[in-house]
């Protein structure tokens, strides 16, 4: 069976090449996004390791070796400047702070390279023609960080100095820690669109594979054999996609390092992929992809005759709508209490509810369309949605989930003030939406190909019975757009509801940024759905020709 699975990869048969290319591309995007999320989180950790000692304040005043006082509200040439005063309380043999040649003595001043370039504007303030030394990149958050580390005799008690027991304490920097928490929320929000894309990549050729494997089952193959055959085929495609995604991330790393998050751009080494990250991606992506493929083939192993006869799938239950209340209730209960794990669980439940209830909502919309149809296009589109709501929702699942993400964060879009935390939040939101839209684009494109292959047999039967090809293609486009409008828009409102539940009903968005975000999501969603419908048309036309 292993040899047969590899043969199916090399010679996929009619329509198989398009399906394999779509699956390969979608898997590569998944691997790229997973690598980015892991490497970005590690990059924050690397940054914090270099500058965390500046936030240290846990030493006993009786045994502390020094005092710190950070003032990050000064200016140089119009840019925000951080000044760290450092006083040594007692002689010690400990290593100096990261990036410094030695621990600054009273009157000595070490500066970052960017401050050194602007020293002419600061020399009078510090009464020094030249700084004592330049801080190396081992002690900086980013290449363009503006910081001055000044040695002082002591720090007055009314300035609330921090007591430190070492200049190299392993303490998380407060800004990096805040960003890491935001990244955790972001991963939770983007996790379901990514998992949806994994399922899309695995299921893009499901229909083609279902019939082939069902024929093997009827010819005498066991359930285990057909599942193993499918697993081999999917694993090869997923592994190839994971390698392409890793190579893509490596090529894009210099560009990703230019994102000014957390006070400046990144050192490329901070976000360079490590060997164990490669191992995780090469294992996790194929495993998830194979599991998704096997779940989608459950019908083959149980009722191969049903697959061959085109038996209608079982409908989804209205009881699933009860899942909609769990996430908002958890978010409203914990609110802004900094209980990170329960909040992540609440967001996860809300996104999961959207993913599970989506097919039921598509089924309802399809019934309404079929009952109100006054022409063949609407009737065919409505019947397709009713007949296979899970299949109809699959191509737009990532798009609908992106609506949830957009609605959620639209109430958290601060603007105006020159505040570092607000800047991080705005850049983080833009970055998160970029990830979501990249996922949506890949998922929609793969879904268009998969849907076209799914509909090849009924479309072929309709063409033989005399239905014009234009009617079939228009009904396919309508069936692609309607779930986006009928399900996606309510989900945007549900996401905003979850955001309000988390914030206790307060809208943190200032100005019109949140409204513009929502409008942008709606426009992007409609454009992607329309393009997807158009992209699947050539595949449907070719697959239904004979």
Short mmCIF file of C-alpha atoms in Angstrom, two decimals:
data_model
loop_
_atom_site.label_atom_id
_atom_site.label_comp_id
_atom_site.label_asym_id
_atom_site.label_seq_id
_atom_site.Cartn_x
_atom_site.Cartn_y
_atom_site.Cartn_z
CA UNK A 1 0.00 0.00 0.00
CA UNK A 2 2.94 2.36 0.64
CA UNK A 3 4.18 1.90 -2.93
CA UNK A 4 0.66 2.42 -4.26
CA UNK A 5 0.30 5.64 -2.22
CA UNK A 6 3.59 6.97 -3.61
CA UNK A 7 2.42 6.03 -7.10
CA UNK A 8 -0.78 8.06 -6.59
CA UNK A 9 1.38 11.07 -5.68
CA UNK A 10 3.45 10.73 -8.87
CA UNK A 11 0.44 9.96 -11.08
CA UNK A 12 -2.61 11.55 -9.43
CA UNK A 13 -4.97 10.95 -12.33
CA UNK A 14 -7.61 13.28 -13.85
CA UNK A 15 -7.92 16.46 -11.78
CA UNK A 16 -5.39 15.14 -9.31
CA UNK A 17 -2.54 17.41 -10.38
CA UNK A 18 -4.58 20.56 -9.66
CA UNK A 19 -5.71 19.13 -6.32
CA UNK A 20 -2.16 18.19 -5.32
CA UNK A 21 -0.78 21.61 -6.25
CA UNK A 22 -3.53 23.32 -4.26
CA UNK A 23 -2.84 21.07 -1.25
CA UNK A 24 0.90 21.65 -1.57
CA UNK A 25 0.51 25.44 -1.67
CA UNK A 26 -1.90 25.52 1.27
CA UNK A 27 0.39 23.32 3.38
CA UNK A 28 3.39 25.52 2.54
CA UNK A 29 1.49 28.57 3.81
CA UNK A 30 0.59 26.71 7.01
CA UNK A 31 4.26 25.78 7.58
CA UNK A 32 5.37 29.35 6.92
CA UNK A 33 2.85 30.77 9.40
CA UNK A 34 3.65 28.20 12.10
CA UNK A 35 7.38 28.88 11.69
CA UNK A 36 6.75 32.62 11.91
CA UNK A 37 4.71 32.29 15.11
CA UNK A 38 7.31 30.07 16.80
CA UNK A 39 10.31 32.13 15.67
CA UNK A 40 8.59 35.41 16.59
CA UNK A 41 7.82 34.18 20.11
CA UNK A 42 11.43 33.04 20.55
CA UNK A 43 12.61 36.39 19.21
CA UNK A 44 10.80 38.15 22.05
CA UNK A 45 12.52 35.81 24.50
CA UNK A 46 15.93 36.58 23.00
CA UNK A 47 15.30 40.29 23.24
CA UNK A 48 14.22 39.99 26.85
CA UNK A 49 17.34 38.00 27.76
CA UNK A 50 19.47 40.97 26.68
CA UNK A 51 17.50 43.76 28.36
CA UNK A 52 15.52 42.00 31.11
CA UNK A 53 18.01 43.07 33.79
CA UNK A 54 16.78 46.65 33.35
CA UNK A 55 13.43 45.54 34.85
CA UNK A 56 15.00 43.68 37.78
CA UNK A 57 13.65 44.73 41.18
CA UNK A 58 13.60 41.70 43.42
CA UNK A 59 16.78 41.99 45.45
CA UNK A 60 16.87 42.50 49.21
CA UNK A 61 17.96 46.12 49.89
CA UNK A 62 20.32 44.77 52.56
CA UNK A 63 22.25 42.58 50.09
CA UNK A 64 21.65 44.34 46.73
CA UNK A 65 24.76 45.29 44.77
CA UNK A 66 23.18 48.17 42.89
CA UNK A 67 20.34 50.54 42.16
CA UNK A 68 18.58 51.29 38.87
CA UNK A 69 16.28 54.04 37.73
CA UNK A 70 14.88 54.07 34.17
CA UNK A 71 13.48 57.27 32.62
CA UNK A 72 12.04 56.49 29.16
CA UNK A 73 10.35 59.83 28.55
CA UNK A 74 13.27 61.98 27.38
CA UNK A 75 13.90 63.15 23.81
CA UNK A 76 16.80 63.48 21.39
CA UNK A 77 16.28 65.04 17.93
CA UNK A 78 12.52 64.45 18.35
CA UNK A 79 12.86 60.74 19.15
CA UNK A 80 12.00 59.05 22.44
CA UNK A 81 15.16 58.39 24.52
CA UNK A 82 15.53 56.05 27.50
CA UNK A 83 18.06 56.99 30.21
CA UNK A 84 19.08 54.33 32.76
CA UNK A 85 20.90 55.52 35.87
CA UNK A 86 23.00 52.82 37.52
CA UNK A 87 24.59 53.07 40.96
CA UNK A 88 26.92 50.44 42.46
CA UNK A 89 26.30 49.90 46.17
CA UNK A 90 29.27 47.66 46.96
CA UNK A 91 32.34 46.26 45.16
CA UNK A 92 31.76 42.97 43.37
CA UNK A 93 33.37 40.68 40.79
CA UNK A 94 30.17 40.05 38.82
CA UNK A 95 30.17 40.41 35.00
CA UNK A 96 29.11 43.86 33.72
CA UNK A 97 25.65 44.44 32.19
CA UNK A 98 25.15 42.76 28.77
CA UNK A 99 26.74 44.74 25.95
CA UNK A 100 28.98 46.90 28.20
CA UNK A 101 32.75 46.63 28.58
CA UNK A 102 32.54 47.22 32.34
CA UNK A 103 30.06 48.35 34.94
CA UNK A 104 29.73 52.15 34.58
CA UNK A 105 31.40 54.21 37.30
CA UNK A 106 29.90 57.51 38.45
CA UNK A 107 30.21 60.00 35.58
CA UNK A 108 30.68 57.37 32.85
CA UNK A 109 28.11 57.16 30.05
CA UNK A 110 27.52 54.25 27.66
CA UNK A 111 25.20 54.78 24.71
CA UNK A 112 23.63 52.75 21.93
CA UNK A 113 25.01 53.18 18.37
CA UNK A 114 22.02 55.30 17.33
CA UNK A 115 22.55 57.64 20.29
CA UNK A 116 26.27 57.85 19.45
CA UNK A 117 25.31 59.20 16.02
CA UNK A 118 23.28 61.96 17.73
CA UNK A 119 25.76 62.67 20.53
CA UNK A 120 26.33 66.25 19.37
CA UNK A 121 22.79 67.00 20.57
CA UNK A 122 23.48 65.44 24.00
CA UNK A 123 27.12 66.31 24.78
CA UNK A 124 26.21 69.51 26.66
CA UNK A 125 23.50 67.73 28.66
CA UNK A 126 26.05 65.16 29.94
CA UNK A 127 29.06 67.50 29.83
CA UNK A 128 31.05 64.98 27.78
CA UNK A 129 32.60 65.48 24.35
CA UNK A 130 32.32 61.77 23.68
CA UNK A 131 30.48 58.96 25.49
CA UNK A 132 32.56 56.53 27.55
CA UNK A 133 31.61 53.60 25.33
CA UNK A 134 29.08 52.19 22.88
CA UNK A 135 26.71 49.38 23.89
CA UNK A 136 27.07 46.33 21.66
CA UNK A 137 24.11 44.45 20.17
CA UNK A 138 24.35 41.96 23.08
CA UNK A 139 22.78 44.63 25.30
CA UNK A 140 20.21 46.17 22.97
CA UNK A 141 16.59 45.43 22.22
CA UNK A 142 16.82 46.45 18.57
CA UNK A 143 19.39 47.94 16.17
CA UNK A 144 17.91 51.44 16.43
CA UNK A 145 17.24 51.52 20.18
CA UNK A 146 17.94 54.90 21.76
CA UNK A 147 19.26 54.37 25.27
CA UNK A 148 21.84 55.92 27.59
CA UNK A 149 23.27 53.95 30.54
CA UNK A 150 24.81 56.36 32.98
CA UNK A 151 26.86 55.60 36.07
CA UNK A 152 25.78 57.64 39.12
CA UNK A 153 26.87 57.86 42.74
CA UNK A 154 23.44 57.02 44.13
CA UNK A 155 19.73 57.33 43.37
CA UNK A 156 17.42 59.24 45.69
CA UNK A 157 14.76 57.22 47.50
CA UNK A 158 11.97 59.50 46.22
CA UNK A 159 12.78 58.28 42.67
CA UNK A 160 11.84 54.73 43.73
CA UNK A 161 15.00 52.95 42.52
CA UNK A 162 15.05 49.23 41.69
CA UNK A 163 17.30 46.99 43.79
CA UNK A 164 19.33 44.39 41.86
CA UNK A 165 21.51 41.49 42.96
CA UNK A 166 23.19 41.00 39.55
CA UNK A 167 23.64 42.96 36.31
CA UNK A 168 22.65 39.85 34.36
CA UNK A 169 19.46 38.77 36.11
CA UNK A 170 17.14 36.54 34.08
CA UNK A 171 14.04 38.71 34.29
CA UNK A 172 11.41 39.26 31.63
CA UNK A 173 11.35 42.83 30.35
CA UNK A 174 7.88 44.25 31.03
CA UNK A 175 7.33 45.40 27.43
CA UNK A 176 8.47 42.08 25.97
CA UNK A 177 6.28 40.22 28.46
CA UNK A 178 3.27 42.31 27.42
CA UNK A 179 4.03 41.56 23.79
CA UNK A 180 4.36 37.85 24.53
CA UNK A 181 0.92 37.83 26.16
CA UNK A 182 -0.47 39.68 23.14
CA UNK A 183 1.21 37.11 20.87
CA UNK A 184 -0.47 34.33 22.86
CA UNK A 185 -3.86 35.99 22.23
CA UNK A 186 -2.95 36.44 18.60
CA UNK A 187 -1.98 32.78 18.24
CA UNK A 188 -5.30 31.78 19.80
CA UNK A 189 -7.19 34.00 17.36
CA UNK A 190 -5.29 32.85 14.29
CA UNK A 191 -5.07 29.19 15.38
CA UNK A 192 -8.48 28.20 14.06
CA UNK A 193 -8.05 29.85 10.65
CA UNK A 194 -4.71 28.00 10.39
CA UNK A 195 -6.27 24.69 11.45
CA UNK A 196 -9.03 25.36 8.96
CA UNK A 197 -6.38 25.84 6.30
CA UNK A 198 -4.78 22.53 7.32
CA UNK A 199 -8.14 20.83 6.88
CA UNK A 200 -8.55 22.61 3.57
CA UNK A 201 -5.19 21.37 2.35
CA UNK A 202 -6.02 17.83 3.43
CA UNK A 203 -9.55 17.85 2.10
CA UNK A 204 -9.01 19.61 -1.21
CA UNK A 205 -8.86 16.26 -2.99
CA UNK A 206 -11.08 14.42 -0.56
CA UNK A 207 -13.87 13.78 -3.03
CA UNK A 208 -11.50 12.42 -5.66
CA UNK A 209 -9.78 10.30 -3.04
CA UNK A 210 -13.11 9.12 -1.57
CA UNK A 211 -14.24 7.54 -4.82
CA UNK A 212 -10.86 5.97 -5.54
CA UNK A 213 -10.54 4.49 -2.07
CA UNK A 214 -14.18 3.39 -2.01
CA UNK A 215 -13.50 1.44 -5.22
CA UNK A 216 -10.51 -0.22 -3.54
CA UNK A 217 -12.70 -1.12 -0.54
CA UNK A 218 -15.30 -2.70 -2.81
CA UNK A 219 -12.49 -4.61 -4.55
CA UNK A 220 -11.47 -6.18 -1.24
CA UNK A 221 -9.05 -3.75 0.43
CA UNK A 222 -9.38 -3.54 4.20
CA UNK A 223 -10.24 -0.38 6.12
CA UNK A 224 -6.71 -0.17 7.53
CA UNK A 225 -5.18 -0.52 4.07
CA UNK A 226 -7.17 2.32 2.49
CA UNK A 227 -6.51 4.61 5.45
CA UNK A 228 -2.77 3.85 5.30
CA UNK A 229 -2.79 4.48 1.55
CA UNK A 230 -4.40 7.88 2.08
CA UNK A 231 -2.04 8.71 4.95
CA UNK A 232 1.03 8.00 2.81
CA UNK A 233 -0.26 10.16 -0.03
CA UNK A 234 -1.15 13.05 2.28
CA UNK A 235 2.08 12.80 4.31
CA UNK A 236 4.26 13.11 1.22
CA UNK A 237 2.39 16.21 0.05
CA UNK A 238 2.41 17.76 3.53
CA UNK A 239 6.12 17.10 4.06
CA UNK A 240 6.95 18.71 0.72
CA UNK A 241 4.75 21.69 1.64
CA UNK A 242 6.44 22.00 5.05
CA UNK A 243 9.89 22.13 3.43
CA UNK A 244 8.71 24.82 1.00
CA UNK A 245 7.21 26.81 3.89
CA UNK A 246 10.45 26.65 5.89
CA UNK A 247 12.48 27.79 2.89
CA UNK A 248 10.00 30.60 2.30
CA UNK A 249 10.31 31.80 5.89
CA UNK A 250 14.11 31.74 5.66
CA UNK A 251 14.02 33.85 2.51
CA UNK A 252 11.53 36.30 4.07
CA UNK A 253 13.35 36.62 7.43
CA UNK A 254 15.26 39.81 6.48
CA UNK A 255 11.98 41.45 5.50
CA UNK A 256 10.20 40.25 8.65
CA UNK A 257 13.06 41.72 10.72
CA UNK A 258 12.08 45.18 9.44
CA UNK A 259 8.75 45.12 11.35
CA UNK A 260 9.14 47.84 14.04
CA UNK A 261 7.54 45.97 16.95
CA UNK A 262 8.55 46.33 20.59
CA UNK A 263 10.53 49.53 20.15
CA UNK A 264 12.27 48.90 16.84
CA UNK A 265 13.31 46.48 14.15
CA UNK A 266 14.72 43.04 14.89
CA UNK A 267 18.14 41.50 14.64
CA UNK A 268 17.78 38.78 12.02
CA UNK A 269 19.45 36.34 14.40
CA UNK A 270 16.58 36.81 16.88
CA UNK A 271 14.02 35.40 14.45
CA UNK A 272 16.24 32.93 12.59
CA UNK A 273 14.73 29.49 12.61
CA UNK A 274 16.47 26.98 14.88
CA UNK A 275 17.03 23.26 14.31
CA UNK A 276 14.35 22.15 16.72
CA UNK A 277 11.87 24.59 15.18
CA UNK A 278 12.56 22.92 11.83
CA UNK A 279 11.95 19.55 13.45
CA UNK A 280 8.67 20.69 15.03
CA UNK A 281 7.36 22.06 11.73
CA UNK A 282 8.45 19.01 9.73
CA UNK A 283 6.63 16.74 12.19
CA UNK A 284 3.61 18.80 13.28
CA UNK A 285 2.41 19.97 9.86
CA UNK A 286 2.37 16.51 8.20
CA UNK A 287 0.80 14.91 11.30
CA UNK A 288 -2.00 17.50 11.44
CA UNK A 289 -2.52 17.18 7.72
CA UNK A 290 -2.71 13.36 7.85
CA UNK A 291 -5.12 13.45 10.80
CA UNK A 292 -7.37 15.91 8.94
CA UNK A 293 -7.29 13.70 5.85
CA UNK A 294 -8.17 10.55 7.81
CA UNK A 295 -11.04 12.29 9.59
CA UNK A 296 -12.40 13.37 6.22
CA UNK A 297 -12.26 9.78 4.95
CA UNK A 298 -14.35 8.31 7.74
CA UNK A 299 -17.22 7.64 5.33
CA UNK A 300 -15.04 5.55 3.05
CA UNK A 301 -14.01 3.18 5.79
CA UNK A 302 -17.59 2.73 6.98
CA UNK A 303 -19.86 2.96 3.92
CA UNK A 304 -17.96 2.69 0.63
CA UNK A 305 -21.24 1.98 -1.17
CA UNK A 306 -22.65 5.26 0.09
CA UNK A 307 -19.70 7.12 -1.37
CA UNK A 308 -20.02 5.43 -4.77
CA UNK A 309 -23.78 6.04 -4.89
CA UNK A 310 -23.35 9.71 -3.88
CA UNK A 311 -25.44 9.28 -0.76
CA UNK A 312 -26.31 12.58 0.94
CA UNK A 313 -24.42 13.40 4.08
CA UNK A 314 -26.22 13.60 7.40
CA UNK A 315 -27.40 17.08 8.31
CA UNK A 316 -26.04 19.09 11.22
CA UNK A 317 -28.01 19.63 14.42
CA UNK A 318 -29.47 22.91 15.61
CA UNK A 319 -28.31 21.99 19.12
CA UNK A 320 -24.84 23.20 18.15
CA UNK A 321 -26.06 26.78 18.44
CA UNK A 322 -25.76 26.39 22.21
CA UNK A 323 -21.96 26.56 21.81
CA UNK A 324 -22.27 30.26 20.99
CA UNK A 325 -22.84 31.21 24.62
CA UNK A 326 -19.84 29.45 26.23
CA UNK A 327 -17.05 31.69 24.93
CA UNK A 328 -18.73 35.06 25.66
CA UNK A 329 -19.71 33.88 29.16
CA UNK A 330 -16.11 32.90 29.99
CA UNK A 331 -14.78 36.19 28.62
CA UNK A 332 -17.39 38.26 30.47
CA UNK A 333 -16.72 36.44 33.78
CA UNK A 334 -12.93 36.83 33.73
CA UNK A 335 -12.84 40.15 31.87
CA UNK A 336 -9.64 42.15 32.38
CA UNK A 337 -8.52 40.24 35.48
CA UNK A 338 -5.24 39.15 33.86
CA UNK A 339 -6.25 35.49 34.12
CA UNK A 340 -4.47 34.64 30.90
CA UNK A 341 -5.25 30.93 30.54
CA UNK A 342 -9.05 31.21 31.13
CA UNK A 343 -9.19 34.10 28.67
CA UNK A 344 -7.32 32.09 26.05
CA UNK A 345 -9.74 29.23 26.63
CA UNK A 346 -12.70 31.63 26.28
CA UNK A 347 -11.39 32.98 22.97
CA UNK A 348 -10.71 29.43 21.80
CA UNK A 349 -14.26 28.31 22.66
CA UNK A 350 -15.75 31.26 20.78
CA UNK A 351 -13.69 30.55 17.65
CA UNK A 352 -14.45 26.82 17.91
CA UNK A 353 -18.18 27.62 18.12
CA UNK A 354 -17.94 29.57 14.88
CA UNK A 355 -16.18 26.68 13.20
CA UNK A 356 -18.72 24.09 14.38
CA UNK A 357 -21.90 26.10 13.88
CA UNK A 358 -20.87 27.41 10.47
CA UNK A 359 -22.16 24.37 8.49
CA UNK A 360 -25.52 24.54 10.27
CA UNK A 361 -25.84 28.23 9.37
CA UNK A 362 -24.94 27.46 5.74
CA UNK A 363 -27.63 24.77 5.70
CA UNK A 364 -30.25 27.25 6.96
CA UNK A 365 -29.22 29.84 4.36
CA UNK A 366 -29.37 27.17 1.63
CA UNK A 367 -32.92 26.16 2.59
CA UNK A 368 -34.06 29.77 2.48
CA UNK A 369 -32.47 30.22 -0.95
CA UNK A 370 -33.98 27.01 -2.37
CA UNK A 371 -37.46 27.82 -1.06
CA UNK A 372 -37.37 31.39 -2.42
CA UNK A 373 -35.68 30.52 -5.74
CA UNK A 374 -37.23 31.95 -8.89
CA UNK A 375 -34.60 30.69 -11.32
CA UNK A 376 -32.21 27.78 -11.91
CA UNK A 377 -29.09 29.59 -10.64
CA UNK A 378 -30.49 30.31 -7.18
CA UNK A 379 -32.16 26.89 -6.99
CA UNK A 380 -28.97 24.99 -7.87
CA UNK A 381 -26.88 27.08 -5.45
CA UNK A 382 -29.43 26.67 -2.64
CA UNK A 383 -29.74 22.90 -3.15
CA UNK A 384 -25.97 22.50 -3.14
CA UNK A 385 -25.72 24.34 0.20
CA UNK A 386 -28.48 22.17 1.69
CA UNK A 387 -27.09 18.91 0.29
CA UNK A 388 -23.54 19.39 1.58
CA UNK A 389 -23.32 22.26 4.11
CA UNK A 390 -19.99 21.06 5.51
CA UNK A 391 -18.45 20.97 2.05
CA UNK A 392 -19.90 24.40 1.22
CA UNK A 393 -18.60 25.91 4.47
CA UNK A 394 -15.13 24.40 4.13
CA UNK A 395 -13.83 26.81 1.46
CA UNK A 396 -15.02 29.89 3.38
CA UNK A 397 -14.25 28.67 6.91
CA UNK A 398 -10.99 30.63 7.18
CA UNK A 399 -12.70 33.70 5.74
CA UNK A 400 -15.55 33.50 8.24
CA UNK A 401 -13.10 32.92 11.12
CA UNK A 402 -11.15 35.97 9.98
CA UNK A 403 -14.41 37.89 10.38
CA UNK A 404 -14.52 36.73 13.99
CA UNK A 405 -10.92 37.89 14.53
CA UNK A 406 -11.60 41.27 12.94
CA UNK A 407 -14.79 41.81 14.91
CA UNK A 408 -12.98 40.87 18.13
CA UNK A 409 -10.06 43.25 17.74
CA UNK A 410 -12.09 46.10 16.23
CA UNK A 411 -12.97 47.23 19.77
CA UNK A 412 -9.25 47.35 20.73
CA UNK A 413 -7.75 49.80 18.24
CA UNK A 414 -6.22 52.79 20.09
CA UNK A 415 -4.98 55.69 17.97
CA UNK A 416 -3.49 59.16 18.28
CA UNK A 417 -1.16 59.25 21.30
CA UNK A 418 2.59 58.69 20.92
CA UNK A 419 2.54 55.84 23.40
CA UNK A 420 4.90 52.84 22.86
CA UNK A 421 2.27 50.35 24.08
CA UNK A 422 -0.35 51.80 21.72
CA UNK A 423 2.14 51.65 18.85
CA UNK A 424 2.85 47.99 19.64
CA UNK A 425 -0.89 47.26 19.72
CA UNK A 426 -1.53 48.95 16.38
CA UNK A 427 1.41 47.20 14.70
CA UNK A 428 0.40 43.91 16.32
CA UNK A 429 -3.16 44.23 15.00
CA UNK A 430 -1.87 45.00 11.50
CA UNK A 431 0.47 42.00 11.71
CA UNK A 432 -2.28 39.72 12.97
CA UNK A 433 -4.63 40.77 10.18
CA UNK A 434 -1.86 40.18 7.63
CA UNK A 435 -1.49 36.62 8.92
CA UNK A 436 -5.24 36.09 8.85
CA UNK A 437 -5.65 37.42 5.32
CA UNK A 438 -2.71 35.35 4.09
CA UNK A 439 -4.41 32.30 5.59
CA UNK A 440 -7.72 33.30 4.05
CA UNK A 441 -6.22 33.81 0.60
CA UNK A 442 -4.53 30.40 0.64
CA UNK A 443 -7.59 28.67 2.08
CA UNK A 444 -9.97 30.31 -0.39
CA UNK A 445 -7.80 29.42 -3.37
CA UNK A 446 -7.43 25.79 -2.25
CA UNK A 447 -11.14 25.66 -1.46
CA UNK A 448 -12.05 26.89 -4.94
CA UNK A 449 -10.12 24.01 -6.52
CA UNK A 450 -11.50 21.47 -4.05
CA UNK A 451 -15.08 22.64 -4.55
CA UNK A 452 -14.71 22.51 -8.32
CA UNK A 453 -13.48 18.91 -8.11
CA UNK A 454 -16.25 18.04 -5.64
CA UNK A 455 -18.88 19.36 -8.05
CA UNK A 456 -17.38 17.76 -11.16
CA UNK A 457 -19.72 14.73 -11.21
CA UNK A 458 -23.05 16.58 -10.67
CA UNK A 459 -21.92 19.34 -13.03
CA UNK A 460 -21.13 16.71 -15.67
CA UNK A 461 -24.59 15.19 -15.22
CA UNK A 462 -26.25 18.60 -15.53
CA UNK A 463 -24.35 19.39 -18.72
CA UNK A 464 -25.38 16.04 -20.24
CA UNK A 465 -29.01 16.80 -19.35
CA UNK A 466 -28.84 20.10 -21.24
CA UNK A 467 -28.17 22.68 -18.51
CA UNK A 468 -25.99 25.47 -19.97
CA UNK A 469 -22.45 25.68 -18.60
CA UNK A 470 -22.96 29.37 -17.78
CA UNK A 471 -25.81 28.48 -15.40
CA UNK A 472 -23.63 25.90 -13.62
CA UNK A 473 -20.75 28.35 -13.22
CA UNK A 474 -23.00 31.15 -11.96
CA UNK A 475 -24.60 28.84 -9.41
CA UNK A 476 -21.11 27.82 -8.23
CA UNK A 477 -20.14 31.48 -7.75
CA UNK A 478 -23.38 32.21 -5.88
CA UNK A 479 -22.81 29.17 -3.65
CA UNK A 480 -19.32 30.52 -2.84
CA UNK A 481 -20.40 34.09 -2.06
CA UNK A 482 -23.63 33.46 -0.13
CA UNK A 483 -21.97 31.75 2.90
CA UNK A 484 -19.58 34.69 3.20
CA UNK A 485 -22.43 37.20 3.34
CA UNK A 486 -25.00 35.08 5.16
CA UNK A 487 -22.64 33.61 7.76
CA UNK A 488 -19.57 35.88 7.71
CA UNK A 489 -21.34 39.13 8.56
CA UNK A 490 -23.15 37.73 11.65
CA UNK A 491 -19.82 36.23 12.76
CA UNK A 492 -18.19 39.69 12.59
CA UNK A 493 -20.86 40.88 15.04
CA UNK A 494 -20.27 37.82 17.23
CA UNK A 495 -16.53 38.61 17.34
CA UNK A 496 -17.27 42.20 18.38
CA UNK A 497 -19.63 40.84 21.07
CA UNK A 498 -16.83 38.65 22.45
CA UNK A 499 -14.45 41.64 22.44
CA UNK A 500 -17.00 43.73 24.35
CA UNK A 501 -17.55 40.89 26.83
CA UNK A 502 -13.80 40.79 27.48
CA UNK A 503 -13.52 44.57 27.97
CA UNK A 504 -16.61 44.79 30.18
CA UNK A 505 -18.61 46.60 27.52
CA UNK A 506 -16.01 49.32 26.93
CA UNK A 507 -14.98 50.19 23.39
CA UNK A 508 -11.26 51.02 23.51
CA UNK A 509 -11.21 52.02 19.85
CA UNK A 510 -10.70 55.74 19.31
CA UNK A 511 -11.90 57.55 16.19
CA UNK A 512 -13.05 55.57 13.17
CA UNK A 513 -10.24 53.00 13.07
CA UNK A 514 -12.48 50.16 14.30
CA UNK A 515 -15.22 50.92 11.77
CA UNK A 516 -12.66 51.14 8.96
CA UNK A 517 -11.26 47.79 10.08
CA UNK A 518 -14.68 46.16 9.86
CA UNK A 519 -15.46 47.71 6.46
CA UNK A 520 -12.06 46.59 5.17
CA UNK A 521 -12.77 43.04 6.33
CA UNK A 522 -16.17 42.98 4.59
CA UNK A 523 -14.75 44.32 1.32
CA UNK A 524 -11.75 41.96 1.43
CA UNK A 525 -14.03 39.02 2.18
CA UNK A 526 -16.34 39.72 -0.75
CA UNK A 527 -13.39 40.22 -3.11
CA UNK A 528 -11.73 36.98 -2.00
CA UNK A 529 -14.98 35.01 -2.33
CA UNK A 530 -15.60 36.44 -5.80
CA UNK A 531 -12.03 35.71 -6.92
CA UNK A 532 -12.27 32.20 -5.48
CA UNK A 533 -15.45 31.56 -7.44
CA UNK A 534 -13.75 32.77 -10.60
CA UNK A 535 -10.58 30.74 -9.91
CA UNK A 536 -12.54 27.51 -9.54
CA UNK A 537 -14.47 28.02 -12.79
CA UNK A 538 -11.72 26.74 -15.17
CA UNK A 539 -11.19 23.65 -13.02
CA UNK A 540 -14.94 22.95 -12.90
CA UNK A 541 -15.24 23.48 -16.65
CA UNK A 542 -12.41 21.05 -17.40
CA UNK A 543 -13.37 18.45 -14.80
CA UNK A 544 -17.01 18.30 -16.00
CA UNK A 545 -16.22 18.25 -19.71
CA UNK A 546 -16.41 14.47 -20.29
#
